[in-house]
Backbone as a chain_set.jsonl record, in Angstrom:
{"seq": "XXXXXXXXXXXXXXXXXXXXXXXXXXXXXXXXXXXXXXXXXXXXXXXXXXXXXXXXXXXXXXXXXXXXXXXXXXXXXXXXXXXXXXXXXXXXXXXXXXXXXXXXXXXXX", "coords": {"N": [[-64.116, 29.985, 3.341], [-66.289, 30.458, 0.722], [-68.542, 28.552, -0.998], [-69.695, 28.491, -4.262], [-70.641, 26.755, -6.136], [-70.648, 23.568, -7.933], [-68.724, 21.736, -10.216], [-69.949, 20.497, -13.342], [-68.477, 18.525, -14.63], [-67.112, 17.351, -12.5], [-69.272, 16.276, -11.049], [-70.126, 14.381, -12.936], [-67.903, 12.698, -12.85], [-68.125, 11.746, -10.215], [-70.516, 10.278, -10.381], [-69.633, 8.301, -12.144], [-67.618, 7.083, -10.594], [-69.263, 6.023, -8.598], [-70.714, 4.12, -10.105], [-68.574, 2.456, -10.942], [-67.621, 1.417, -8.511], [-69.815, 0.145, -7.446], [-71.25, -2.829, -6.13], [-70.163, -1.669, -3.857], [-69.393, 1.067, -1.614], [-67.871, 4.281, -2.309], [-65.468, 6.723, -1.26], [-64.336, 10.078, -1.166], [-62.328, 13.082, -1.074], [-63.436, 16.374, -1.391], [-62.33, 19.118, -3.368], [-61.845, 22.631, -3.717], [-61.664, 25.404, -6.007], [-61.407, 28.782, -6.414], [-63.967, 29.134, -5.272], [-65.549, 27.159, -6.371], [-66.387, 23.777, -6.371], [-64.275, 21.515, -7.747], [-62.527, 19.365, -7.991], [-61.313, 16.139, -6.805], [-59.752, 14.284, -4.167], [-58.472, 11.089, -3.828], [-58.056, 9.187, -1.07], [-55.175, 7.635, 0.268], [-55.19, 4.276, 1.488], [-57.898, 3.95, 1.841], [-60.829, 2.284, 2.894], [-63.259, 0.184, 1.6], [-66.646, -0.993, 1.317], [-69.789, -2.819, 1.111], [-71.537, -1.539, 2.824], [-70.264, 0.665, 3.87], [-67.68, 3.182, 3.596], [-64.439, 4.253, 4.337], [-61.728, 6.251, 5.663], [-58.529, 6.99, 7.143], [-58.27, 9.911, 8.958], [-55.813, 11.158, 9.371], [-54.476, 10.593, 7.054], [-55.185, 12.41, 5.194], [-54.391, 14.903, 2.749], [-52.501, 17.847, 3.549], [-54.089, 20.738, 3.109], [-55.433, 23.77, 2.026], [-57.57, 23.974, 0.354], [-59.45, 22.07, 0.708], [-62.763, 21.064, 0.698], [-64.758, 19.357, 1.6], [-66.496, 16.236, 1.549], [-67.168, 13.421, -0.64], [-69.295, 10.722, -1.311], [-70.676, 7.452, -2.036], [-73.958, 5.97, -2.012], [-74.872, 2.926, -2.447], [-77.391, 1.788, -2.136], [-79.168, 3.651, -2.995], [-80.368, 5.539, -1.35], [-80.429, 8.891, -0.564], [-80.158, 10.437, 1.671], [-78.149, 11.424, 4.471], [-76.569, 9.011, 6.579], [-76.504, 8.136, 10.109], [-73.853, 7.571, 10.711], [-72.6, 8.952, 8.624], [-73.207, 11.598, 9.374], [-71.69, 11.83, 11.688], [-69.153, 11.626, 10.605], [-68.884, 13.766, 8.741], [-68.153, 16.424, 9.934], [-65.391, 16.185, 10.323], [-64.114, 16.479, 7.93], [-64.771, 18.698, 6.394], [-66.964, 21.296, 5.133], [-68.86, 20.895, 3.124], [-70.737, 18.312, 1.617], [-71.205, 15.639, -0.528], [-73.5, 13.246, -1.603], [-73.851, 10.565, -3.722], [-76.132, 8.422, -5.354], [-77.337, 5.123, -6.242], [-79.306, 4.928, -9.184], [-77.123, 6.421, -10.106], [-77.502, 8.761, -11.752], [-78.03, 12.071, -13.163], [-79.926, 13.08, -11.426], [-79.513, 11.832, -9.06], [-78.202, 12.721, -6.586], [-77.143, 14.571, -3.684], [-76.301, 17.473, -1.776]], "CA": [[-64.322, 29.803, 1.923], [-67.691, 30.379, 0.316], [-68.696, 27.733, -2.204], [-70.767, 28.981, -5.13], [-71.147, 25.714, -7.028], [-69.889, 22.345, -8.175], [-68.613, 21.594, -11.668], [-70.657, 19.371, -13.959], [-67.499, 17.463, -14.897], [-66.865, 16.631, -11.252], [-70.454, 15.451, -10.774], [-70.07, 13.23, -13.848], [-66.877, 11.801, -12.319], [-68.662, 11.098, -9.014], [-71.456, 9.244, -10.837], [-68.839, 7.205, -12.71], [-67.016, 6.371, -9.461], [-70.334, 5.236, -7.988], [-70.976, 2.951, -10.957], [-67.402, 1.572, -10.929], [-67.466, 0.763, -7.207], [-71.058, -0.546, -7.086], [-72.166, -2.484, -5.039], [-69.466, -1.075, -2.719], [-69.349, 2.525, -1.536], [-66.577, 4.944, -2.445], [-65.38, 7.986, -0.532], [-63.278, 10.948, -1.668], [-62.292, 14.422, -0.498], [-63.733, 17.421, -2.367], [-61.42, 20.271, -3.382], [-62.412, 23.785, -4.409], [-60.827, 26.466, -6.563], [-62.185, 29.993, -6.701], [-65.336, 29.0, -4.799], [-66.267, 26.101, -7.082], [-65.85, 22.436, -6.127], [-63.861, 21.082, -9.084], [-61.621, 18.217, -7.977], [-61.353, 15.243, -5.647], [-58.582, 13.496, -3.778], [-58.726, 9.743, -3.321], [-57.144, 9.099, 0.069], [-54.52, 6.329, 0.407], [-55.634, 3.442, 2.596], [-59.356, 3.953, 1.955], [-61.452, 0.965, 3.056], [-64.602, 0.235, 1.026], [-67.493, -2.171, 1.463], [-71.165, -2.615, 0.667], [-72.288, -0.696, 3.753], [-69.523, 1.849, 4.298], [-66.353, 3.476, 3.065], [-63.799, 5.106, 5.332], [-60.281, 6.429, 5.601], [-57.964, 7.585, 8.342], [-58.184, 11.359, 8.797], [-54.413, 11.581, 9.301], [-53.97, 10.341, 5.704], [-55.612, 13.503, 4.322], [-53.349, 15.872, 2.411], [-52.616, 19.154, 4.197], [-54.519, 21.535, 1.969], [-56.436, 24.773, 2.366], [-58.659, 23.938, -0.626], [-60.345, 20.956, 1.035], [-64.104, 21.615, 0.914], [-65.649, 18.384, 2.225], [-66.358, 14.848, 1.098], [-68.156, 12.828, -1.542], [-69.335, 9.266, -1.223], [-71.842, 6.851, -2.681], [-74.895, 5.094, -1.316], [-75.328, 1.954, -3.45], [-78.811, 1.461, -1.954], [-79.957, 4.71, -3.607], [-80.858, 6.504, -0.355], [-79.578, 10.076, -0.664], [-80.052, 11.083, 2.981], [-76.985, 10.954, 5.22], [-76.774, 8.095, 7.705], [-75.954, 8.661, 11.368], [-72.39, 7.483, 10.577], [-72.213, 10.077, 7.769], [-73.301, 12.83, 10.152], [-70.537, 11.856, 12.604], [-67.945, 11.759, 9.783], [-68.822, 15.017, 7.991], [-67.406, 17.547, 10.512], [-63.941, 15.979, 10.318], [-63.549, 16.591, 6.582], [-65.081, 19.97, 5.756], [-68.31, 21.843, 5.299], [-69.759, 20.494, 2.037], [-70.694, 16.857, 1.471], [-72.03, 15.158, -1.634], [-73.849, 11.821, -1.639], [-74.422, 10.096, -4.986], [-76.791, 7.138, -5.117], [-77.768, 4.285, -7.358], [-78.527, 4.412, -10.316], [-76.031, 7.33, -10.45], [-77.847, 9.671, -12.842], [-77.949, 13.481, -12.773], [-80.881, 13.38, -10.346], [-79.227, 10.962, -7.914], [-77.189, 13.276, -5.703], [-77.509, 15.634, -2.748], [-75.175, 18.127, -1.112]], "C": [[-65.815, 29.691, 1.661], [-67.77, 29.604, -0.997], [-69.906, 28.244, -2.978], [-71.331, 27.894, -6.029], [-70.238, 24.507, -7.089], [-69.856, 22.133, -9.687], [-69.366, 20.36, -12.165], [-69.706, 18.208, -14.233], [-67.208, 16.661, -13.637], [-68.066, 15.761, -10.891], [-70.461, 14.208, -11.658], [-69.039, 12.213, -13.358], [-67.387, 11.059, -11.084], [-69.672, 10.015, -9.378], [-70.697, 8.043, -11.39], [-68.157, 6.401, -11.598], [-68.052, 5.505, -8.756], [-70.617, 3.971, -8.778], [-69.821, 1.955, -10.902], [-67.278, 0.79, -9.627], [-68.684, -0.06, -6.793], [-70.862, -2.064, -7.117], [-71.473, -1.932, -3.792], [-69.611, 0.442, -2.758], [-67.963, 3.003, -1.948], [-66.624, 6.195, -1.586], [-64.188, 8.758, -1.083], [-63.38, 12.3, -0.965], [-62.528, 15.433, -1.622], [-62.745, 18.567, -2.224], [-62.064, 21.402, -4.184], [-61.312, 24.69, -4.958], [-61.749, 27.619, -6.909], [-63.666, 29.835, -6.356], [-66.176, 27.957, -5.509], [-65.593, 24.767, -6.774], [-65.577, 21.808, -7.486], [-63.103, 19.761, -9.108], [-61.897, 17.339, -6.767], [-59.96, 14.696, -5.386], [-59.085, 12.14, -3.321], [-57.654, 9.478, -2.28], [-56.515, 7.71, 0.134], [-55.049, 5.573, 1.622], [-57.137, 3.423, 2.8], [-59.884, 2.519, 2.005], [-62.886, 1.071, 2.536], [-65.329, -1.077, 1.251], [-68.901, -1.841, 1.022], [-71.939, -1.662, 1.564], [-71.545, 0.548, 4.201], [-68.232, 1.988, 3.506], [-65.715, 4.436, 4.057], [-62.311, 5.238, 5.043], [-59.835, 7.052, 6.909], [-57.745, 9.071, 8.085], [-56.736, 11.815, 8.671], [-53.768, 11.272, 7.95], [-54.386, 11.445, 4.726], [-54.436, 14.405, 3.98], [-53.58, 17.172, 3.183], [-52.903, 20.162, 3.097], [-55.593, 22.518, 2.393], [-57.621, 24.773, 1.409], [-59.609, 22.767, -0.409], [-61.714, 21.523, 1.406], [-65.031, 20.665, 1.654], [-65.423, 17.012, 1.651], [-67.432, 14.495, 0.078], [-68.128, 11.333, -1.307], [-70.629, 8.753, -1.836], [-72.681, 6.07, -1.682], [-75.447, 4.126, -2.358], [-76.8, 1.569, -3.31], [-79.732, 2.543, -2.517], [-80.517, 5.739, -2.649], [-79.903, 7.696, -0.337], [-79.461, 10.855, 0.64], [-78.826, 10.556, 3.709], [-77.384, 10.017, 6.36], [-76.244, 8.745, 8.977], [-74.428, 8.601, 11.341], [-71.872, 8.623, 9.695], [-72.181, 11.368, 8.582], [-72.171, 12.946, 11.171], [-69.246, 12.124, 11.836], [-67.794, 13.165, 9.194], [-67.993, 16.119, 8.65], [-65.885, 17.394, 10.451], [-63.302, 16.27, 8.968], [-63.84, 17.931, 5.912], [-66.542, 20.319, 5.906], [-69.323, 21.328, 4.28], [-69.602, 19.009, 1.76], [-71.693, 16.418, 0.411], [-72.252, 13.661, -1.459], [-74.423, 11.544, -3.019], [-74.991, 8.711, -4.736], [-77.152, 6.422, -6.399], [-79.09, 4.814, -7.892], [-77.493, 5.39, -10.879], [-76.32, 8.142, -11.707], [-77.804, 11.1, -12.311], [-78.91, 13.869, -11.654], [-80.53, 12.671, -9.046], [-78.067, 11.479, -7.065], [-77.804, 14.349, -4.809], [-76.226, 16.205, -2.155], [-75.698, 18.76, 0.163]], "O": [[-66.513, 28.913, 2.312], [-67.132, 29.971, -1.984], [-70.993, 28.409, -2.425], [-72.39, 28.081, -6.627], [-69.216, 24.426, -6.408], [-70.867, 22.334, -10.361], [-69.412, 19.327, -11.497], [-70.082, 17.045, -14.085], [-67.073, 15.439, -13.691], [-67.889, 14.618, -10.467], [-70.765, 13.11, -11.19], [-69.269, 11.007, -13.44], [-67.112, 9.87, -10.921], [-69.689, 8.951, -8.759], [-71.072, 6.898, -11.136], [-68.123, 5.172, -11.657], [-67.755, 4.378, -8.361], [-70.745, 2.886, -8.211], [-70.048, 0.748, -10.823], [-66.873, -0.373, -9.637], [-68.59, -0.88, -5.879], [-70.322, -2.553, -8.11], [-72.127, -1.743, -2.766], [-69.914, 1.024, -3.8], [-67.001, 2.234, -1.941], [-67.702, 6.67, -1.227], [-63.16, 8.173, -1.424], [-64.394, 12.615, -0.343], [-61.897, 15.357, -2.676], [-62.367, 18.945, -1.115], [-62.735, 21.168, -5.189], [-60.194, 24.732, -4.444], [-62.746, 27.447, -7.61], [-64.526, 30.349, -7.071], [-67.383, 27.872, -5.281], [-64.375, 24.638, -6.9], [-66.493, 21.59, -8.28], [-63.045, 19.105, -10.148], [-62.606, 17.726, -5.838], [-59.109, 14.656, -6.275], [-60.016, 12.053, -2.52], [-56.464, 9.541, -2.587], [-57.227, 6.708, 0.064], [-55.321, 6.172, 2.663], [-57.613, 2.932, 3.824], [-59.438, 1.655, 1.25], [-63.644, 1.938, 2.972], [-64.711, -2.136, 1.362], [-69.181, -0.717, 0.606], [-72.901, -1.038, 1.116], [-72.135, 1.409, 4.853], [-67.766, 1.057, 2.85], [-66.382, 5.337, 4.564], [-61.723, 4.458, 4.294], [-60.642, 7.571, 7.681], [-57.104, 9.446, 7.103], [-56.455, 12.765, 7.94], [-52.621, 11.654, 7.722], [-53.988, 11.421, 3.562], [-53.575, 14.648, 4.826], [-54.723, 17.55, 3.441], [-52.05, 20.413, 2.246], [-56.561, 22.136, 3.051], [-58.586, 25.504, 1.631], [-60.472, 22.5, -1.245], [-61.826, 22.354, 2.307], [-65.995, 21.11, 2.277], [-64.299, 16.652, 1.303], [-68.453, 15.171, -0.047], [-67.062, 10.744, -1.126], [-71.552, 9.518, -2.116], [-72.191, 5.582, -0.663], [-76.389, 4.464, -3.076], [-77.399, 1.074, -4.265], [-80.951, 2.372, -2.517], [-81.094, 6.732, -3.094], [-78.703, 7.528, -0.119], [-78.73, 11.843, 0.699], [-78.492, 9.378, 3.588], [-78.407, 10.214, 7.015], [-75.603, 9.794, 8.919], [-73.771, 9.485, 11.889], [-70.824, 9.199, 9.984], [-71.228, 12.142, 8.485], [-71.739, 14.055, 11.485], [-68.341, 12.778, 12.357], [-66.685, 13.697, 9.154], [-67.171, 16.719, 7.958], [-65.167, 18.391, 10.521], [-62.076, 16.305, 8.863], [-63.184, 18.259, 4.923], [-67.265, 19.717, 6.7], [-70.524, 21.328, 4.552], [-68.485, 18.498, 1.676], [-72.869, 16.781, 0.452], [-71.314, 12.907, -1.201], [-75.371, 12.205, -3.445], [-74.409, 7.917, -3.996], [-77.257, 7.014, -7.474], [-79.958, 5.135, -7.08], [-77.033, 5.214, -12.007], [-75.493, 8.208, -12.616], [-77.564, 11.308, -11.121], [-78.713, 14.895, -11.003], [-81.188, 12.891, -8.029], [-77.08, 10.776, -6.848], [-78.832, 14.945, -5.13], [-75.209, 15.519, -2.047], [-74.933, 19.376, 0.905]]}, "num_chains": 1, "name": "protein.A"}
């Protein structure tokens, strides 16, 4: 699957999730349709905290439209941590990090 973009509505939702969960992290699975990341899945059993958010991979839905993950960094650092880099390959190819203060400039993919 080749991803051509991410919808503005989804980015707005990710910023809102960051604000709602702050100071804890959130994590979600990104879904694509027609090459555009448009939706997320919130995985049952997700564990959140101030320094991490995680879920069990076997709780992921079986889906060919899974594109990657999205999560927040309440400290505002938009670079992936070493834990992020270990997690990313298990969920897909594209990964979005949104950071405090959760504005249109506070994200990386």
